[in-house]
Tab-separated table of C-alpha atoms in Angstrom:
chain	number	residue	atom	x	y	z
A	20	UNK	CA	103.101	50.911	-99.107
A	21	UNK	CA	104.412	50.655	-102.652
A	22	UNK	CA	102.259	47.899	-103.208
A	23	UNK	CA	98.923	49.927	-103.163
A	24	UNK	CA	99.875	52.156	-106.453
A	25	UNK	CA	101.259	55.155	-104.565
A	26	UNK	CA	104.135	56.465	-105.887
A	27	UNK	CA	106.228	59.175	-104.761
A	28	UNK	CA	107.150	63.069	-106.478
A	29	UNK	CA	110.424	65.374	-105.291
A	30	UNK	CA	109.909	68.992	-106.005
A	31	UNK	CA	112.532	70.977	-105.087
A	32	UNK	CA	112.137	74.711	-103.651
A	33	UNK	CA	115.655	76.749	-103.802
A	34	UNK	CA	115.698	80.225	-101.837
A	35	UNK	CA	118.200	83.121	-103.205
A	36	UNK	CA	118.146	85.697	-101.144
A	37	UNK	CA	119.631	89.141	-102.119
A	38	UNK	CA	120.427	92.029	-99.434
A	39	UNK	CA	120.800	95.745	-100.802
A	40	UNK	CA	121.495	98.133	-98.042
A	41	UNK	CA	118.118	98.076	-95.948
A	42	UNK	CA	115.997	96.100	-98.690
A	43	UNK	CA	115.929	92.258	-99.121
A	44	UNK	CA	114.465	90.561	-102.077
A	45	UNK	CA	114.025	87.041	-102.347
A	46	UNK	CA	112.880	84.310	-104.853
A	47	UNK	CA	111.699	80.959	-104.415
A	48	UNK	CA	112.136	78.629	-107.289
A	49	UNK	CA	109.749	75.317	-107.241
A	50	UNK	CA	111.498	72.975	-109.531
A	51	UNK	CA	110.125	69.626	-110.230
A	52	UNK	CA	106.807	70.203	-110.958
A	53	UNK	CA	105.643	69.470	-114.612
A	54	UNK	CA	105.442	72.147	-117.042
A	55	UNK	CA	108.867	73.562	-115.951
A	56	UNK	CA	109.595	75.736	-112.417
A	57	UNK	CA	107.549	78.644	-110.719
A	58	UNK	CA	109.339	81.506	-109.222
A	59	UNK	CA	107.984	83.373	-106.343
A	60	UNK	CA	109.228	86.771	-105.268
A	61	UNK	CA	109.271	88.762	-101.846
A	62	UNK	CA	110.515	91.946	-100.440
A	63	UNK	CA	111.371	93.844	-97.566
A	64	UNK	CA	112.941	96.910	-96.358
A	65	UNK	CA	113.573	98.241	-92.793
A	66	UNK	CA	111.726	101.485	-92.048
A	67	UNK	CA	114.590	104.225	-91.552
A	68	UNK	CA	113.173	104.734	-88.163
A	69	UNK	CA	113.701	101.132	-86.785
A	70	UNK	CA	116.778	99.361	-86.110
A	71	UNK	CA	118.370	97.265	-89.099
A	72	UNK	CA	118.103	93.370	-88.348
A	73	UNK	CA	119.037	91.746	-91.489
A	74	UNK	CA	117.597	88.286	-90.529
A	75	UNK	CA	113.909	89.752	-90.000
A	76	UNK	CA	114.418	91.349	-93.839
A	77	UNK	CA	115.343	87.720	-94.724
A	78	UNK	CA	112.514	86.174	-92.988
A	79	UNK	CA	109.852	88.781	-94.401
A	80	UNK	CA	111.063	88.358	-97.943
A	81	UNK	CA	111.383	84.683	-98.037
A	82	UNK	CA	107.966	84.529	-96.292
A	83	UNK	CA	106.965	87.018	-99.184
A	84	UNK	CA	108.229	84.795	-101.587
A	85	UNK	CA	106.760	81.236	-100.555
A	86	UNK	CA	103.373	82.864	-100.099
A	87	UNK	CA	103.607	84.242	-103.560
A	88	UNK	CA	104.509	80.716	-104.831
A	89	UNK	CA	101.598	79.310	-102.999
A	90	UNK	CA	99.194	81.539	-104.934
A	91	UNK	CA	100.733	81.070	-108.312
A	92	UNK	CA	100.089	77.146	-107.808
A	93	UNK	CA	96.586	77.817	-106.574
A	94	UNK	CA	95.938	79.819	-109.528
A	95	UNK	CA	97.537	76.947	-111.862
A	96	UNK	CA	95.423	74.347	-110.074
A	97	UNK	CA	92.086	76.321	-110.662
A	98	UNK	CA	93.123	76.972	-113.988
A	99	UNK	CA	93.491	73.163	-114.623
A	100	UNK	CA	90.511	72.127	-112.925
A	101	UNK	CA	88.468	74.847	-114.828
A	102	UNK	CA	90.098	73.763	-118.314
A	103	UNK	CA	89.229	69.779	-117.356
A	104	UNK	CA	85.615	70.501	-115.892
A	105	UNK	CA	84.511	73.740	-117.711
A	106	UNK	CA	82.971	75.123	-114.757
A	107	UNK	CA	84.608	78.214	-112.690
A	108	UNK	CA	86.021	76.945	-109.757
A	109	UNK	CA	84.341	78.484	-106.794
A	110	UNK	CA	86.343	77.471	-103.297
A	111	UNK	CA	89.853	76.259	-103.715
A	112	UNK	CA	90.914	77.066	-100.233
A	113	UNK	CA	91.141	74.383	-97.423
């Protein structure tokens, strides 16, 4: 399909997880996008009355970091559209 003018871009996401006691912090770094990298952050804490299951904390913190990253990308896209069209973006979510 390269004959149709298609080109492939690769953006890489690296996720770092740091566990400290009952708290987990995650960072999702998106690289490869023009304009540098974007970093999303997420945190999860174990309720003192709950069983501490590190894998669940990892999942929550990473999901929150990826969600933060996603919101930042949508915000940048909306800004870029507004700059090019000189009109506010009313709806960007699918």
